[in-house]
mmCIF file of C-alpha atoms and ligand atoms in Angstrom:
data_model
loop_
_atom_site.group_PDB
_atom_site.id
_atom_site.type_symbol
_atom_site.label_atom_id
_atom_site.label_comp_id
_atom_site.label_asym_id
_atom_site.label_seq_id
_atom_site.Cartn_x
_atom_site.Cartn_y
_atom_site.Cartn_z
ATOM 1 C CA UNK A 144 -83.065 79.061 179.338
ATOM 2 C CA UNK A 145 -82.748 79.753 183.061
ATOM 3 C CA UNK A 146 -81.889 83.194 183.973
ATOM 4 C CA UNK A 147 -81.697 84.802 187.533
ATOM 5 C CA UNK A 148 -84.603 87.008 188.509
ATOM 6 C CA UNK A 149 -82.546 90.361 188.678
ATOM 7 C CA UNK A 150 -81.282 89.726 185.108
ATOM 8 C CA UNK A 151 -84.829 89.084 183.935
ATOM 9 C CA UNK A 152 -86.093 92.403 185.586
ATOM 10 C CA UNK A 153 -83.120 94.418 184.408
ATOM 11 C CA UNK A 154 -83.572 93.233 180.712
ATOM 12 C CA UNK A 155 -87.368 94.000 180.916
ATOM 13 C CA UNK A 156 -86.581 97.596 182.026
ATOM 14 C CA UNK A 157 -84.092 97.948 179.199
ATOM 15 C CA UNK A 158 -86.582 96.631 176.848
ATOM 16 C CA UNK A 159 -89.242 99.224 177.697
ATOM 17 C CA UNK A 160 -86.877 102.053 177.565
ATOM 18 C CA UNK A 161 -85.950 100.947 174.035
ATOM 19 C CA UNK A 162 -89.479 100.474 173.287
ATOM 20 C CA UNK A 163 -89.944 104.187 174.357
ATOM 21 C CA UNK A 164 -87.275 105.347 171.911
ATOM 22 C CA UNK A 165 -89.045 103.215 169.148
ATOM 23 C CA UNK A 166 -92.216 105.428 169.856
ATOM 24 C CA UNK A 167 -90.233 108.491 168.853
ATOM 25 C CA UNK A 168 -89.137 106.640 165.593
ATOM 26 C CA UNK A 169 -92.578 105.415 164.834
ATOM 27 C CA UNK A 170 -94.251 109.021 165.284
ATOM 28 C CA UNK A 171 -91.421 111.188 163.884
ATOM 29 C CA UNK A 172 -89.940 109.030 161.081
ATOM 30 C CA UNK A 173 -92.980 109.275 158.751
ATOM 31 C CA UNK A 174 -93.193 113.086 159.355
ATOM 32 C CA UNK A 175 -89.441 113.445 158.655
ATOM 33 C CA UNK A 176 -89.795 111.357 155.322
ATOM 34 C CA UNK A 177 -92.986 113.361 154.299
ATOM 35 C CA UNK A 178 -90.998 116.683 154.975
ATOM 36 C CA UNK A 179 -88.159 115.444 152.833
ATOM 37 C CA UNK A 180 -90.427 114.316 149.994
ATOM 38 C CA UNK A 181 -92.228 117.737 150.058
ATOM 39 C CA UNK A 182 -88.791 119.512 149.846
ATOM 40 C CA UNK A 183 -87.582 117.263 146.972
ATOM 41 C CA UNK A 184 -90.960 117.846 145.252
ATOM 42 C CA UNK A 185 -90.877 121.580 145.656
ATOM 43 C CA UNK A 186 -87.278 121.700 144.394
ATOM 44 C CA UNK A 187 -88.176 119.429 141.290
ATOM 45 C CA UNK A 188 -90.926 121.768 140.495
ATOM 46 C CA UNK A 189 -88.723 124.681 140.963
ATOM 47 C CA UNK A 190 -91.035 126.243 143.810
ATOM 48 C CA UNK A 191 -89.849 128.468 146.451
ATOM 49 C CA UNK A 192 -88.483 126.526 149.324
ATOM 50 C CA UNK A 193 -90.532 126.644 152.687
ATOM 51 C CA UNK A 194 -88.520 127.637 155.823
ATOM 52 C CA UNK A 195 -86.941 124.417 157.334
ATOM 53 C CA UNK A 196 -88.329 123.718 160.831
ATOM 54 C CA UNK A 197 -86.127 121.759 163.155
ATOM 55 C CA UNK A 198 -87.802 118.369 163.399
ATOM 56 C CA UNK A 199 -85.776 115.136 163.914
ATOM 57 C CA UNK A 200 -85.649 112.096 166.376
ATOM 58 C CA UNK A 201 -84.024 114.255 168.995
ATOM 59 C CA UNK A 202 -85.730 117.629 168.564
ATOM 60 C CA UNK A 203 -88.068 119.060 169.663
ATOM 61 C CA UNK A 204 -88.387 117.411 173.114
ATOM 62 C CA UNK A 205 -91.537 115.327 173.827
ATOM 63 C CA UNK A 206 -94.869 117.447 173.431
ATOM 64 C CA UNK A 207 -98.382 116.505 173.908
ATOM 65 C CA UNK A 208 -99.740 115.566 170.259
ATOM 66 C CA UNK A 209 -102.780 117.680 171.006
ATOM 67 C CA UNK A 210 -101.940 120.966 172.888
ATOM 68 C CA UNK A 211 -98.026 120.785 172.400
ATOM 69 C CA UNK A 212 -97.453 121.296 175.890
ATOM 70 C CA UNK A 213 -93.981 119.875 176.845
ATOM 71 C CA UNK A 214 -94.239 116.532 178.749
ATOM 72 C CA UNK A 215 -92.204 116.529 182.132
ATOM 73 C CA UNK A 216 -89.570 113.873 182.344
ATOM 74 C CA UNK A 217 -91.465 112.204 185.173
ATOM 75 C CA UNK A 218 -94.580 111.948 183.026
ATOM 76 C CA UNK A 219 -92.570 110.631 180.161
ATOM 77 C CA UNK A 220 -91.084 107.657 181.976
ATOM 78 C CA UNK A 221 -91.669 104.552 179.825
ATOM 79 C CA UNK A 222 -94.961 102.655 180.828
ATOM 80 C CA UNK A 223 -95.099 104.328 184.237
ATOM 81 C CA UNK A 224 -95.710 107.816 182.881
ATOM 82 C CA UNK A 225 -98.744 106.705 180.781
ATOM 83 C CA UNK A 226 -100.132 104.724 183.636
ATOM 84 C CA UNK A 227 -99.557 107.678 186.152
ATOM 85 C CA UNK A 228 -101.485 110.109 183.895
ATOM 86 C CA UNK A 229 -104.144 107.491 183.010
ATOM 87 C CA UNK A 230 -103.399 108.066 179.406
ATOM 88 C CA UNK A 231 -104.320 111.746 179.400
ATOM 89 C CA UNK A 232 -102.094 115.032 179.017
ATOM 90 C CA UNK A 233 -101.667 116.751 182.341
ATOM 91 C CA UNK A 234 -102.268 120.039 180.612
ATOM 92 C CA UNK A 235 -105.232 119.717 178.196
ATOM 93 C CA UNK A 236 -106.568 116.317 179.433
ATOM 94 C CA UNK A 237 -106.412 115.061 175.865
ATOM 95 C CA UNK A 238 -106.004 111.257 175.260
ATOM 96 C CA UNK A 239 -102.548 110.065 174.722
ATOM 97 C CA UNK A 240 -102.566 107.111 172.265
ATOM 98 C CA UNK A 241 -102.556 103.506 173.595
ATOM 99 C CA UNK A 242 -99.723 103.115 171.034
ATOM 100 C CA UNK A 243 -97.185 104.604 173.559
ATOM 101 C CA UNK A 244 -97.594 101.985 176.422
ATOM 102 C CA UNK A 245 -98.176 99.181 173.931
ATOM 103 C CA UNK A 246 -94.773 99.636 172.083
ATOM 104 C CA UNK A 247 -93.009 100.217 175.461
ATOM 105 C CA UNK A 248 -94.497 96.949 176.601
ATOM 106 C CA UNK A 249 -93.740 95.224 173.296
ATOM 107 C CA UNK A 250 -90.015 96.295 173.560
ATOM 108 C CA UNK A 251 -89.974 94.685 177.059
ATOM 109 C CA UNK A 252 -91.649 91.512 176.244
ATOM 110 C CA UNK A 253 -89.599 90.896 173.031
ATOM 111 C CA UNK A 254 -86.415 91.585 175.243
ATOM 112 C CA UNK A 255 -87.785 88.973 177.756
ATOM 113 C CA UNK A 256 -88.420 86.450 174.885
ATOM 114 C CA UNK A 257 -85.088 86.768 173.318
ATOM 115 C CA UNK A 258 -83.440 86.416 176.888
ATOM 116 C CA UNK A 259 -85.393 83.287 177.721
ATOM 117 C CA UNK A 260 -85.225 81.521 174.353
ATOM 118 C CA UNK A 261 -81.869 82.374 173.163
ATOM 119 C CA UNK A 262 -80.001 83.603 176.324
ATOM 120 C CA UNK A 263 -77.402 86.499 176.623
ATOM 121 C CA UNK A 264 -74.907 86.660 173.653
ATOM 122 C CA UNK A 265 -74.000 88.918 170.803
ATOM 123 C CA UNK A 266 -76.112 86.887 168.352
ATOM 124 C CA UNK A 267 -79.146 87.404 170.742
ATOM 125 C CA UNK A 268 -78.465 91.178 170.473
ATOM 126 C CA UNK A 269 -78.643 91.038 166.805
ATOM 127 C CA UNK A 270 -81.884 89.037 166.992
ATOM 128 C CA UNK A 271 -83.440 91.524 169.589
ATOM 129 C CA UNK A 272 -82.374 94.444 167.139
ATOM 130 C CA UNK A 273 -84.197 92.665 164.337
ATOM 131 C CA UNK A 274 -87.252 92.258 166.590
ATOM 132 C CA UNK A 275 -87.323 95.878 167.454
ATOM 133 C CA UNK A 276 -87.025 97.065 163.849
ATOM 134 C CA UNK A 277 -89.849 94.760 162.939
ATOM 135 C CA UNK A 278 -91.916 96.453 165.878
ATOM 136 C CA UNK A 279 -91.237 99.897 164.474
ATOM 137 C CA UNK A 280 -92.076 98.844 160.980
ATOM 138 C CA UNK A 281 -95.417 97.140 161.953
ATOM 139 C CA UNK A 282 -96.486 100.315 163.887
ATOM 140 C CA UNK A 283 -95.408 102.636 161.051
ATOM 141 C CA UNK A 284 -97.269 100.547 158.491
ATOM 142 C CA UNK A 285 -100.343 100.255 160.617
ATOM 143 C CA UNK A 286 -100.517 104.069 161.164
ATOM 144 C CA UNK A 287 -99.391 105.251 157.639
ATOM 145 C CA UNK A 288 -99.192 102.378 155.226
ATOM 146 C CA UNK A 289 -95.539 102.987 154.743
ATOM 147 C CA UNK A 290 -92.583 100.579 155.262
ATOM 148 C CA UNK A 291 -89.773 102.986 154.860
ATOM 149 C CA UNK A 292 -86.596 101.789 152.945
ATOM 150 C CA UNK A 293 -84.560 103.288 155.647
ATOM 151 C CA UNK A 294 -85.746 100.626 158.041
ATOM 152 C CA UNK A 295 -86.433 97.614 155.528
ATOM 153 C CA UNK A 296 -83.044 97.868 153.710
ATOM 154 C CA UNK A 297 -80.671 97.977 156.669
ATOM 155 C CA UNK A 298 -82.811 95.042 158.193
ATOM 156 C CA UNK A 299 -82.028 92.958 155.066
ATOM 157 C CA UNK A 300 -78.247 93.779 155.157
ATOM 158 C CA UNK A 301 -78.176 93.163 158.887
ATOM 159 C CA UNK A 302 -79.626 89.711 158.262
ATOM 160 C CA UNK A 303 -76.945 88.839 155.858
ATOM 161 C CA UNK A 304 -74.211 90.172 158.251
ATOM 162 C CA UNK A 305 -75.942 88.037 161.139
ATOM 163 C CA UNK A 306 -75.533 85.004 158.899
ATOM 164 C CA UNK A 307 -71.843 85.747 157.995
ATOM 165 C CA UNK A 308 -70.884 86.364 161.609
ATOM 166 C CA UNK A 309 -72.743 83.618 163.401
ATOM 167 C CA UNK A 310 -73.667 80.906 160.862
ATOM 168 C CA UNK A 311 -71.549 81.254 157.853
ATOM 169 C CA UNK A 312 -72.767 77.821 156.535
ATOM 170 C CA UNK A 313 -76.155 79.498 156.098
ATOM 171 C CA UNK A 314 -75.034 82.459 153.847
ATOM 172 C CA UNK A 315 -76.294 80.921 150.516
ATOM 173 C CA UNK A 316 -79.567 79.950 152.106
ATOM 174 C CA UNK A 317 -79.973 83.500 153.417
ATOM 175 C CA UNK A 318 -79.106 85.031 149.974
ATOM 176 C CA UNK A 319 -81.563 82.800 148.282
ATOM 177 C CA UNK A 320 -84.104 83.743 151.031
ATOM 178 C CA UNK A 321 -83.788 87.303 150.458
ATOM 179 C CA UNK A 322 -84.141 87.061 146.585
ATOM 180 C CA UNK A 323 -86.885 84.432 146.923
ATOM 181 C CA UNK A 324 -88.799 86.659 149.429
ATOM 182 C CA UNK A 325 -88.779 89.678 147.234
ATOM 183 C CA UNK A 326 -89.550 87.681 144.043
ATOM 184 C CA UNK A 327 -92.508 85.711 145.400
ATOM 185 C CA UNK A 328 -94.400 88.731 146.655
ATOM 186 C CA UNK A 329 -93.413 90.765 143.544
ATOM 187 C CA UNK A 330 -94.974 87.876 141.478
ATOM 188 C CA UNK A 331 -98.124 87.920 143.652
ATOM 189 C CA UNK A 332 -98.297 91.645 143.302
ATOM 190 C CA UNK A 333 -98.146 91.719 139.403
ATOM 191 C CA UNK A 334 -100.283 88.567 139.043
ATOM 192 C CA UNK A 335 -103.087 90.163 141.180
ATOM 193 C CA UNK A 336 -102.548 93.431 139.370
ATOM 194 C CA UNK A 337 -102.990 92.050 135.987
ATOM 195 C CA UNK A 338 -105.962 89.935 137.003
ATOM 196 C CA UNK A 339 -107.866 92.682 138.998
ATOM 197 C CA UNK A 340 -106.200 95.987 138.200
ATOM 198 C CA UNK A 341 -105.800 96.560 141.955
ATOM 199 C CA UNK A 342 -102.595 96.793 143.936
ATOM 200 C CA UNK A 343 -102.754 94.349 146.858
ATOM 201 C CA UNK A 344 -99.651 95.273 148.643
ATOM 202 C CA UNK A 345 -96.560 97.530 148.298
ATOM 203 C CA UNK A 346 -93.064 97.299 147.418
ATOM 204 C CA UNK A 347 -92.338 97.658 151.074
ATOM 205 C CA UNK A 348 -93.786 94.328 151.747
ATOM 206 C CA UNK A 349 -91.492 92.710 149.302
ATOM 207 C CA UNK A 350 -88.555 94.289 150.900
ATOM 208 C CA UNK A 351 -89.625 93.244 154.407
ATOM 209 C CA UNK A 352 -90.062 89.585 153.177
ATOM 210 C CA UNK A 353 -86.710 89.776 151.550
ATOM 211 C CA UNK A 354 -85.222 90.896 154.884
ATOM 212 C CA UNK A 355 -86.838 88.092 156.788
ATOM 213 C CA UNK A 356 -85.676 85.705 153.977
ATOM 214 C CA UNK A 357 -82.124 86.846 154.830
ATOM 215 C CA UNK A 358 -82.514 86.422 158.583
ATOM 216 C CA UNK A 359 -84.020 82.990 158.357
ATOM 217 C CA UNK A 360 -83.031 81.454 155.057
ATOM 218 C CA UNK A 361 -85.165 80.262 152.090
ATOM 219 C CA UNK A 362 -86.578 77.311 153.956
ATOM 220 C CA UNK A 363 -88.652 79.512 156.109
ATOM 221 C CA UNK A 364 -90.547 81.622 153.338
ATOM 222 C CA UNK A 365 -93.374 79.189 152.917
ATOM 223 C CA UNK A 366 -93.927 79.179 156.789
ATOM 224 C CA UNK A 367 -93.602 83.011 156.895
ATOM 225 C CA UNK A 368 -96.179 83.369 154.116
ATOM 226 C CA UNK A 369 -98.684 80.912 155.644
ATOM 227 C CA UNK A 370 -98.383 82.474 159.030
ATOM 228 C CA UNK A 371 -98.601 86.080 157.791
ATOM 229 C CA UNK A 372 -101.394 85.532 155.190
ATOM 230 C CA UNK A 373 -103.242 83.373 157.659
ATOM 231 C CA UNK A 374 -103.142 85.913 160.575
ATOM 232 C CA UNK A 375 -104.000 88.626 158.183
ATOM 233 C CA UNK A 376 -107.106 86.869 156.915
ATOM 234 C CA UNK A 377 -108.222 85.912 160.471
ATOM 235 C CA UNK A 378 -107.723 89.275 161.923
ATOM 236 C CA UNK A 379 -109.134 91.144 158.816
ATOM 237 C CA UNK A 380 -112.253 88.986 158.810
ATOM 238 C CA UNK A 381 -112.505 89.384 162.654
ATOM 239 C CA UNK A 382 -112.050 93.131 162.626
ATOM 240 C CA UNK A 383 -114.625 93.671 159.782
ATOM 241 C CA UNK A 384 -117.236 91.403 161.519
ATOM 242 C CA UNK A 385 -116.953 93.439 164.748
ATOM 243 C CA UNK A 386 -116.602 96.790 163.120
ATOM 244 C CA UNK A 387 -118.703 96.791 159.794
ATOM 245 C CA UNK A 388 -117.466 100.347 158.967
ATOM 246 C CA UNK A 389 -114.007 99.003 158.386
ATOM 247 C CA UNK A 390 -115.141 96.953 155.265
ATOM 248 C CA UNK A 391 -113.170 98.161 152.190
ATOM 249 C CA UNK A 392 -110.362 99.696 154.338
ATOM 250 C CA UNK A 393 -107.169 98.070 153.063
ATOM 251 C CA UNK A 394 -105.247 96.229 155.827
ATOM 252 C CA UNK A 395 -101.523 96.773 156.092
ATOM 253 C CA UNK A 396 -99.559 93.592 155.542
ATOM 254 C CA UNK A 397 -96.419 94.498 157.299
ATOM 255 C CA UNK A 398 -97.590 93.947 160.769
ATOM 256 C CA UNK A 399 -98.512 90.303 159.876
ATOM 257 C CA UNK A 400 -95.111 89.868 158.271
ATOM 258 C CA UNK A 401 -93.660 91.182 161.279
ATOM 259 C CA UNK A 402 -95.492 88.750 163.683
ATOM 260 C CA UNK A 403 -94.602 85.858 161.523
ATOM 261 C CA UNK A 404 -90.946 87.171 161.613
ATOM 262 C CA UNK A 405 -90.959 87.297 165.433
ATOM 263 C CA UNK A 406 -92.275 83.840 165.777
ATOM 264 C CA UNK A 407 -89.565 82.494 163.405
ATOM 265 C CA UNK A 408 -86.728 84.361 164.804
ATOM 266 C CA UNK A 409 -87.668 83.253 168.271
ATOM 267 C CA UNK A 410 -88.712 79.794 167.985
ATOM 268 C CA UNK A 411 -87.985 79.075 164.345
ATOM 269 C CA UNK A 412 -86.572 75.453 164.531
ATOM 270 C CA UNK A 413 -89.635 74.220 166.659
ATOM 271 C CA UNK A 414 -92.040 75.928 164.326
ATOM 272 C CA UNK A 415 -90.358 74.757 161.077
ATOM 273 C CA UNK A 416 -90.174 71.053 162.589
ATOM 274 C CA UNK A 417 -93.951 71.349 163.379
ATOM 275 C CA UNK A 418 -94.683 72.660 159.920
ATOM 276 C CA UNK A 419 -92.655 69.928 158.205
ATOM 277 C CA UNK A 420 -94.337 67.109 160.171
ATOM 278 C CA UNK A 421 -97.798 68.567 159.321
ATOM 279 C CA UNK A 422 -96.925 69.283 155.617
ATOM 280 C CA UNK A 423 -94.824 66.213 155.053
HETATM 281 ZN ZN1 LIG B 173 -102.087 118.322 176.018
#
């Protein structure tokens, strides 16, 4: 879809700023959840409570993860700050994770993809929000093997709302997609567990596929599974060949579901047509 240059640049800058906020969610949400679980466990065990430290998405302000030196606003500008500091803390020279610029760039590129493929509309904003939640989920899963309910479940409800608002004729496809997405991975999980005694994935993966089923409808489920499993196998084998010490480390499945989700949300109809012409 044609867009003037200044719109493209503005949308890209807005996207990297939102990516910068996602970095806060990605690094802090798992810690906040962990703190909450600790408090709940201590309360259930009737242990004395630890003092509550103020730690949320807004407080404390950005700190160097190594020396905890506050980061000045001009060093904290999305993308530019990291490049300016060459990925190091100005205070202790410790490395600042490549995650920060990558997620910011991801936020910007996804914004551009939605703009160019879907144009500017309220439904595009919904699709972009879903793309950002998928980005946060894949980074959190990659770092911690968690897919928090606080992100997967709202993504599912938002998918059903998206269908109600913008394509009400799709609502039953979406409900079946959500149920089917959950059940198909749930069945794989139990089949694998009964046969091998191992757990191949987690309940977060079922909820994430359910959410994608809501956003895309049931007809996308086979394509989502083929894309995510195919990418997972390809990247898993490549990573283990290049870095043999990675053998035996479980691979999170969430990032591959997210990549499949992005592809289908952004150019679903083209992909589905291609898949049906190959499969049929
Ligand atoms: Zn530092």
